[in-house]
Amino acid sequence: MRKLFMAGNWKMHMTESEALNFVKQVKPLVADVTDKDMLICPPFPVLSRMQDALKDSNVALGAQNMHFEEKGAFTGEVSGPMLKAVGCEYVIIGHSERRQYFGETNEIVNKKLKAALNHDLLPIVCVGESLEQRENNETMKVIEAQIRESFKDLITADFKGTGADLAINDWSQITIAYEPVWAIGTGKTASPEQAQEVHAFIRSLLPKEVAQKVRILYGGSVKPDNVKELMAKPDIDGGLVGGASLKPESFAGLCVFD
Ligand code: PEP
């Protein structure tokens, strides 16, 4: 049985005082949540303060991106060890906005994924098709290529076989997020059926020993009023949420439903 996982991606929102205020307000609202894992991914400058603010809470801390190198002349970048040092447990990798605006390819995602695992960060690897790709009936082809290339060297050569290169136990560290690009920040949500179809497909691509254990989150305009029906689908194991994770009541509404 996979535990539901609600992850907030704050993107480029929240100054330090706004972030501290959010945490102060959200903590009591989600204090009793034990049936879901919860995560917020604030911007880099506030991570360190968030580490203190979230101490003794049931909300974990994550980053929105990382570089694959450990250190070096990479102006403006942040490495895995730096994220660990400010208390990050998780890191989002390959978000569609990184792919779209910052040229991240599946090859880069693959390097980042390996670096995250090497630095004991729990990666949330994002995949998803554009509107044009969906309309051209290319969704499954695009998703398969994203998974195959992003997980290169980490899944079996024949891809659906057994002997995964990534140790079976290591798969417990990995989360995948299916985020159709056309649904992110647009207010358009994939229907639960559309999302379930892709989630089941992604699961079918994973090594069979681990497929039932890996959590696959849905992202794309998830809100308190549509979260329940999405989460009712058998292969949807949580949400990666942007806009609706920015307000304490709304984030809590994603985490507290039955
Ligand atoms: C996201 O940030 O990954 C996302 C899905 O954003 P939103 O919930 O605003 O669509």
mmCIF file of C-alpha atoms and ligand atoms in Angstrom:
data_model
loop_
_atom_site.group_PDB
_atom_site.id
_atom_site.type_symbol
_atom_site.label_atom_id
_atom_site.label_comp_id
_atom_site.label_asym_id
_atom_site.label_seq_id
_atom_site.Cartn_x
_atom_site.Cartn_y
_atom_site.Cartn_z
ATOM 1 C CA MET A 1 0.000 0.000 0.000
ATOM 2 C CA ARG A 2 1.567 3.322 -1.063
ATOM 3 C CA LYS A 3 1.176 6.251 1.316
ATOM 4 C CA LEU A 4 -0.248 9.370 -0.332
ATOM 5 C CA PHE A 5 2.277 12.153 -0.830
ATOM 6 C CA MET A 6 1.374 15.843 -1.138
ATOM 7 C CA ALA A 7 4.217 18.021 -2.376
ATOM 8 C CA GLY A 8 4.031 21.801 -2.730
ATOM 9 C CA ASN A 9 6.199 23.441 -5.387
ATOM 10 C CA TRP A 10 6.385 27.112 -4.511
ATOM 11 C CA LYS A 11 8.252 28.043 -7.693
ATOM 12 C CA MET A 12 9.546 31.655 -7.541
ATOM 13 C CA HIS A 13 7.185 32.729 -4.765
ATOM 14 C CA MET A 14 7.630 33.703 -1.108
ATOM 15 C CA THR A 15 10.110 35.947 0.580
ATOM 16 C CA GLU A 16 11.540 34.800 3.886
ATOM 17 C CA SER A 17 8.893 36.543 5.985
ATOM 18 C CA GLU A 18 6.075 35.210 3.792
ATOM 19 C CA ALA A 19 7.497 31.700 4.014
ATOM 20 C CA LEU A 20 7.844 31.856 7.800
ATOM 21 C CA ASN A 21 4.302 33.115 8.070
ATOM 22 C CA PHE A 22 3.072 30.248 5.887
ATOM 23 C CA VAL A 23 4.773 27.656 8.076
ATOM 24 C CA LYS A 24 3.450 29.209 11.274
ATOM 25 C CA GLN A 25 -0.085 29.030 9.932
ATOM 26 C CA VAL A 26 0.075 25.657 8.217
ATOM 27 C CA LYS A 27 1.654 23.656 11.038
ATOM 28 C CA PRO A 28 -1.430 23.459 13.274
ATOM 29 C CA LEU A 29 -3.678 22.836 10.262
ATOM 30 C CA VAL A 30 -1.797 19.676 9.276
ATOM 31 C CA ALA A 31 -0.516 18.602 12.695
ATOM 32 C CA ASP A 32 -2.821 15.585 12.821
ATOM 33 C CA VAL A 33 -2.085 14.311 9.313
ATOM 34 C CA THR A 34 -0.542 10.863 9.560
ATOM 35 C CA ASP A 35 -1.979 9.175 6.474
ATOM 36 C CA LYS A 36 0.024 11.272 4.000
ATOM 37 C CA ASP A 37 3.586 12.419 3.565
ATOM 38 C CA MET A 38 3.784 16.193 3.121
ATOM 39 C CA LEU A 39 6.481 18.314 1.547
ATOM 40 C CA ILE A 40 7.126 21.924 0.626
ATOM 41 C CA CYS A 41 9.742 23.023 -1.885
ATOM 42 C CA PRO A 42 10.495 26.722 -1.342
ATOM 43 C CA PRO A 43 12.976 28.821 -3.345
ATOM 44 C CA PHE A 44 16.674 28.422 -2.445
ATOM 45 C CA PRO A 45 17.119 31.611 -0.353
ATOM 46 C CA VAL A 46 14.611 30.532 2.275
ATOM 47 C CA LEU A 47 15.579 26.864 2.613
ATOM 48 C CA SER A 48 17.851 27.380 5.561
ATOM 49 C CA ARG A 49 15.208 29.269 7.576
ATOM 50 C CA MET A 50 12.624 26.676 6.595
ATOM 51 C CA GLN A 51 14.806 23.947 8.046
ATOM 52 C CA ASP A 52 14.445 25.584 11.478
ATOM 53 C CA ALA A 53 10.817 26.514 10.990
ATOM 54 C CA LEU A 54 9.785 22.969 10.016
ATOM 55 C CA LYS A 55 11.772 21.271 12.757
ATOM 56 C CA ASP A 56 9.484 19.018 14.808
ATOM 57 C CA SER A 57 6.761 19.218 12.179
ATOM 58 C CA ASN A 58 5.390 16.511 9.905
ATOM 59 C CA VAL A 59 6.131 18.568 6.767
ATOM 60 C CA ALA A 60 9.385 17.740 4.963
ATOM 61 C CA LEU A 61 11.625 20.160 3.099
ATOM 62 C CA GLY A 62 12.711 19.935 -0.520
ATOM 63 C CA ALA A 63 14.340 21.990 -3.264
ATOM 64 C CA GLN A 64 13.031 22.761 -6.726
ATOM 65 C CA ASN A 65 16.205 22.007 -8.639
ATOM 66 C CA MET A 66 19.886 21.132 -8.268
ATOM 67 C CA HIS A 67 23.018 20.968 -10.375
ATOM 68 C CA PHE A 68 24.511 17.582 -11.130
ATOM 69 C CA GLU A 69 28.053 18.589 -10.203
ATOM 70 C CA GLU A 70 29.111 18.655 -6.576
ATOM 71 C CA LYS A 71 30.921 21.990 -6.818
ATOM 72 C CA GLY A 72 32.734 24.177 -9.323
ATOM 73 C CA ALA A 73 32.469 27.161 -11.623
ATOM 74 C CA PHE A 74 28.731 27.038 -12.285
ATOM 75 C CA THR A 75 27.551 30.539 -11.491
ATOM 76 C CA GLY A 76 24.075 30.687 -10.064
ATOM 77 C CA GLU A 77 23.784 26.959 -9.474
ATOM 78 C CA VAL A 78 23.262 24.938 -6.299
ATOM 79 C CA SER A 79 24.615 21.449 -5.600
ATOM 80 C CA GLY A 80 23.280 18.363 -3.838
ATOM 81 C CA PRO A 81 25.570 18.709 -0.791
ATOM 82 C CA MET A 82 24.455 22.330 -0.383
ATOM 83 C CA LEU A 83 20.827 21.232 -0.331
ATOM 84 C CA LYS A 84 21.548 18.490 2.175
ATOM 85 C CA ALA A 85 23.346 20.999 4.393
ATOM 86 C CA VAL A 86 20.217 23.162 4.670
ATOM 87 C CA GLY A 87 17.996 20.242 5.554
ATOM 88 C CA CYS A 88 16.501 19.227 2.220
ATOM 89 C CA GLU A 89 15.304 15.655 2.021
ATOM 90 C CA TYR A 90 13.799 15.899 -1.455
ATOM 91 C CA VAL A 91 14.600 17.584 -4.741
ATOM 92 C CA ILE A 92 12.353 18.137 -7.757
ATOM 93 C CA ILE A 93 14.124 17.217 -10.986
ATOM 94 C CA GLY A 94 13.128 17.995 -14.557
ATOM 95 C CA HIS A 95 10.094 20.150 -13.838
ATOM 96 C CA SER A 96 8.542 21.175 -17.147
ATOM 97 C CA GLU A 97 9.362 24.828 -16.431
ATOM 98 C CA ARG A 98 13.032 23.850 -16.134
ATOM 99 C CA ARG A 99 12.728 21.952 -19.394
ATOM 100 C CA GLN A 100 10.824 24.742 -21.153
ATOM 101 C CA TYR A 101 12.645 27.871 -19.945
ATOM 102 C CA PHE A 102 16.081 26.599 -18.980
ATOM 103 C CA GLY A 103 16.729 24.012 -21.673
ATOM 104 C CA GLU A 104 16.771 20.946 -19.457
ATOM 105 C CA THR A 105 16.872 17.795 -21.515
ATOM 106 C CA ASN A 106 16.273 14.201 -20.499
ATOM 107 C CA GLU A 107 20.053 13.767 -20.520
ATOM 108 C CA ILE A 108 20.473 16.546 -17.950
ATOM 109 C CA VAL A 109 17.595 15.140 -15.918
ATOM 110 C CA ASN A 110 19.388 11.784 -15.922
ATOM 111 C CA LYS A 111 22.599 13.363 -14.608
ATOM 112 C CA LYS A 112 20.698 15.249 -11.929
ATOM 113 C CA LEU A 113 18.802 12.131 -10.901
ATOM 114 C CA LYS A 114 22.042 10.192 -10.457
ATOM 115 C CA ALA A 115 23.594 13.110 -8.528
ATOM 116 C CA ALA A 116 20.564 13.342 -6.244
ATOM 117 C CA LEU A 117 20.791 9.635 -5.415
ATOM 118 C CA ASN A 118 24.545 9.941 -4.837
ATOM 119 C CA HIS A 119 23.924 12.729 -2.351
ATOM 120 C CA ASP A 120 21.084 10.971 -0.527
ATOM 121 C CA LEU A 121 18.421 13.318 -1.772
ATOM 122 C CA LEU A 122 15.039 11.843 -2.641
ATOM 123 C CA PRO A 123 14.313 12.797 -6.250
ATOM 124 C CA ILE A 124 10.894 13.671 -7.630
ATOM 125 C CA VAL A 125 11.349 13.221 -11.367
ATOM 126 C CA CYS A 126 8.849 15.102 -13.547
ATOM 127 C CA VAL A 127 7.545 14.009 -16.924
ATOM 128 C CA GLY A 128 4.655 15.235 -19.032
ATOM 129 C CA GLU A 129 3.482 15.985 -22.540
ATOM 130 C CA SER A 130 2.633 19.321 -24.147
ATOM 131 C CA LEU A 131 -0.824 20.131 -25.485
ATOM 132 C CA GLU A 132 0.386 19.679 -29.048
ATOM 133 C CA GLN A 133 1.808 16.253 -28.226
ATOM 134 C CA ARG A 134 -1.458 15.199 -26.583
ATOM 135 C CA GLU A 135 -3.497 16.425 -29.531
ATOM 136 C CA ASN A 136 -1.207 14.502 -31.891
ATOM 137 C CA ASN A 137 -1.752 11.332 -29.851
ATOM 138 C CA GLU A 138 1.901 11.278 -28.856
ATOM 139 C CA THR A 139 1.416 11.290 -25.087
ATOM 140 C CA MET A 140 2.556 7.729 -24.374
ATOM 141 C CA LYS A 141 5.457 7.944 -26.816
ATOM 142 C CA VAL A 142 6.706 11.166 -25.191
ATOM 143 C CA ILE A 143 6.281 9.833 -21.664
ATOM 144 C CA GLU A 144 8.062 6.591 -22.498
ATOM 145 C CA ALA A 145 11.014 8.483 -23.984
ATOM 146 C CA GLN A 146 11.173 10.810 -20.984
ATOM 147 C CA ILE A 147 11.184 7.894 -18.549
ATOM 148 C CA ARG A 148 13.601 5.799 -20.604
ATOM 149 C CA GLU A 149 16.100 8.650 -21.063
ATOM 150 C CA SER A 150 15.718 10.252 -17.639
ATOM 151 C CA PHE A 151 16.295 6.881 -15.959
ATOM 152 C CA LYS A 152 19.036 5.790 -18.363
ATOM 153 C CA ASP A 153 21.431 3.327 -16.692
ATOM 154 C CA LEU A 154 19.010 3.064 -13.812
ATOM 155 C CA ILE A 155 16.449 0.771 -15.372
ATOM 156 C CA THR A 156 16.984 -2.434 -17.268
ATOM 157 C CA ALA A 157 18.261 -2.532 -20.793
ATOM 158 C CA ASP A 158 15.100 -4.197 -22.026
ATOM 159 C CA PHE A 159 13.177 -1.737 -19.893
ATOM 160 C CA LYS A 160 10.371 -4.017 -18.822
ATOM 161 C CA GLY A 161 12.495 -6.883 -17.613
ATOM 162 C CA THR A 162 13.706 -7.775 -14.204
ATOM 163 C CA GLY A 163 17.368 -7.074 -13.445
ATOM 164 C CA ALA A 164 17.151 -3.361 -12.740
ATOM 165 C CA ASP A 165 20.527 -1.662 -12.426
ATOM 166 C CA LEU A 166 19.192 0.618 -9.761
ATOM 167 C CA ALA A 167 19.193 -1.606 -6.680
ATOM 168 C CA ILE A 168 15.686 -2.668 -5.879
ATOM 169 C CA ASN A 169 15.890 -0.977 -2.474
ATOM 170 C CA ASP A 170 16.981 2.276 -4.063
ATOM 171 C CA TRP A 171 13.712 2.516 -5.915
ATOM 172 C CA SER A 172 12.030 3.272 -2.595
ATOM 173 C CA GLN A 173 13.832 6.634 -2.782
ATOM 174 C CA ILE A 174 12.287 7.618 -6.092
ATOM 175 C CA THR A 175 9.079 9.483 -6.798
ATOM 176 C CA ILE A 176 7.816 10.216 -10.293
ATOM 177 C CA ALA A 177 5.482 13.124 -11.073
ATOM 178 C CA TYR A 178 3.260 13.066 -14.136
ATOM 179 C CA GLU A 179 2.561 16.687 -15.017
ATOM 180 C CA PRO A 180 0.881 17.338 -18.349
ATOM 181 C CA VAL A 181 2.356 20.670 -19.411
ATOM 182 C CA TRP A 182 -1.036 21.915 -20.605
ATOM 183 C CA ALA A 183 -2.439 21.524 -17.096
ATOM 184 C CA ILE A 184 0.306 23.287 -15.134
ATOM 185 C CA GLY A 185 -0.758 26.670 -13.825
ATOM 186 C CA THR A 186 -3.555 26.858 -16.399
ATOM 187 C CA GLY A 187 -6.493 25.902 -14.226
ATOM 188 C CA LYS A 188 -7.103 22.986 -16.635
ATOM 189 C CA THR A 189 -6.803 19.685 -14.832
ATOM 190 C CA ALA A 190 -6.406 16.345 -16.531
ATOM 191 C CA SER A 191 -9.509 14.332 -15.775
ATOM 192 C CA PRO A 192 -8.933 11.619 -13.189
ATOM 193 C CA GLU A 193 -9.338 9.085 -16.032
ATOM 194 C CA GLN A 194 -6.765 10.811 -18.263
ATOM 195 C CA ALA A 195 -4.290 11.009 -15.394
ATOM 196 C CA GLN A 196 -4.920 7.404 -14.310
ATOM 197 C CA GLU A 197 -4.283 6.151 -17.845
ATOM 198 C CA VAL A 198 -0.834 7.784 -17.968
ATOM 199 C CA HIS A 199 0.032 6.816 -14.389
ATOM 200 C CA ALA A 200 -0.750 3.164 -15.114
ATOM 201 C CA PHE A 201 1.352 3.395 -18.270
ATOM 202 C CA ILE A 202 4.310 4.858 -16.342
ATOM 203 C CA ARG A 203 4.002 2.088 -13.767
ATOM 204 C CA SER A 204 4.026 -0.498 -16.551
ATOM 205 C CA LEU A 205 7.423 0.851 -17.650
ATOM 206 C CA LEU A 206 9.074 0.324 -14.271
ATOM 207 C CA PRO A 207 10.925 -2.844 -13.300
ATOM 208 C CA LYS A 208 8.259 -5.214 -12.132
ATOM 209 C CA GLU A 209 9.784 -5.833 -8.683
ATOM 210 C CA VAL A 210 9.396 -2.180 -7.822
ATOM 211 C CA ALA A 211 6.505 -0.973 -9.934
ATOM 212 C CA GLN A 212 3.926 -1.344 -7.175
ATOM 213 C CA LYS A 213 6.118 0.467 -4.663
ATOM 214 C CA VAL A 214 7.038 3.628 -6.568
ATOM 215 C CA ARG A 215 4.830 6.625 -5.897
ATOM 216 C CA ILE A 216 3.578 8.479 -8.960
ATOM 217 C CA LEU A 217 2.228 11.961 -8.236
ATOM 218 C CA TYR A 218 -0.114 13.896 -10.479
ATOM 219 C CA GLY A 219 0.575 17.598 -11.066
ATOM 220 C CA GLY A 220 -1.448 20.157 -12.999
ATOM 221 C CA SER A 221 -3.913 22.496 -11.323
ATOM 222 C CA VAL A 222 -4.604 20.236 -8.356
ATOM 223 C CA LYS A 223 -6.768 22.080 -5.815
ATOM 224 C CA PRO A 224 -8.642 21.216 -2.637
ATOM 225 C CA ASP A 225 -11.841 20.837 -4.661
ATOM 226 C CA ASN A 226 -10.500 18.295 -7.177
ATOM 227 C CA VAL A 227 -7.892 16.501 -5.070
ATOM 228 C CA LYS A 228 -10.203 13.828 -3.717
ATOM 229 C CA GLU A 229 -11.392 12.483 -7.065
ATOM 230 C CA LEU A 230 -7.860 12.475 -8.478
ATOM 231 C CA MET A 231 -6.466 10.652 -5.443
ATOM 232 C CA ALA A 232 -9.230 8.050 -5.674
ATOM 233 C CA LYS A 233 -7.584 6.594 -8.786
ATOM 234 C CA PRO A 234 -5.526 3.481 -8.092
ATOM 235 C CA ASP A 235 -2.261 4.629 -9.663
ATOM 236 C CA ILE A 236 -2.326 8.238 -8.417
ATOM 237 C CA ASP A 237 -0.315 8.383 -5.220
ATOM 238 C CA GLY A 238 -0.330 12.076 -4.445
ATOM 239 C CA GLY A 239 0.066 15.504 -5.962
ATOM 240 C CA LEU A 240 2.816 17.876 -6.983
ATOM 241 C CA VAL A 241 1.059 21.177 -6.557
ATOM 242 C CA GLY A 242 2.054 24.714 -7.485
ATOM 243 C CA GLY A 243 -0.544 27.463 -7.073
ATOM 244 C CA ALA A 244 -2.709 25.725 -4.486
ATOM 245 C CA SER A 245 0.302 25.070 -2.242
ATOM 246 C CA LEU A 246 0.961 28.761 -1.648
ATOM 247 C CA LYS A 247 -1.783 29.455 0.877
ATOM 248 C CA PRO A 248 -1.792 27.635 4.239
ATOM 249 C CA GLU A 249 -5.541 26.813 4.136
ATOM 250 C CA SER A 250 -5.300 25.600 0.586
ATOM 251 C CA PHE A 251 -2.204 23.439 1.199
ATOM 252 C CA ALA A 252 -3.927 22.038 4.263
ATOM 253 C CA GLY A 253 -7.024 21.369 2.149
ATOM 254 C CA LEU A 254 -4.901 19.181 -0.121
ATOM 255 C CA CYS A 255 -3.614 17.220 2.850
ATOM 256 C CA VAL A 256 -6.743 16.924 4.960
ATOM 257 C CA PHE A 257 -9.522 15.147 3.097
ATOM 258 C CA ASP A 258 -11.125 11.743 3.514
HETATM 259 C C1 PEP B 1 3.621 22.488 -10.505
HETATM 260 O O1 PEP B 1 4.151 23.470 -10.013
HETATM 261 O O2 PEP B 1 4.275 21.476 -10.699
HETATM 262 C C2 PEP B 1 2.190 22.568 -10.833
HETATM 263 C C3 PEP B 1 1.567 21.485 -11.183
HETATM 264 O O3 PEP B 1 1.600 23.801 -10.742
HETATM 265 P P1 PEP B 1 0.011 24.083 -10.603
HETATM 266 O O4 PEP B 1 -0.483 23.214 -9.489
HETATM 267 O O5 PEP B 1 -0.081 25.540 -10.291
HETATM 268 O O6 PEP B 1 -0.611 23.717 -11.909
#
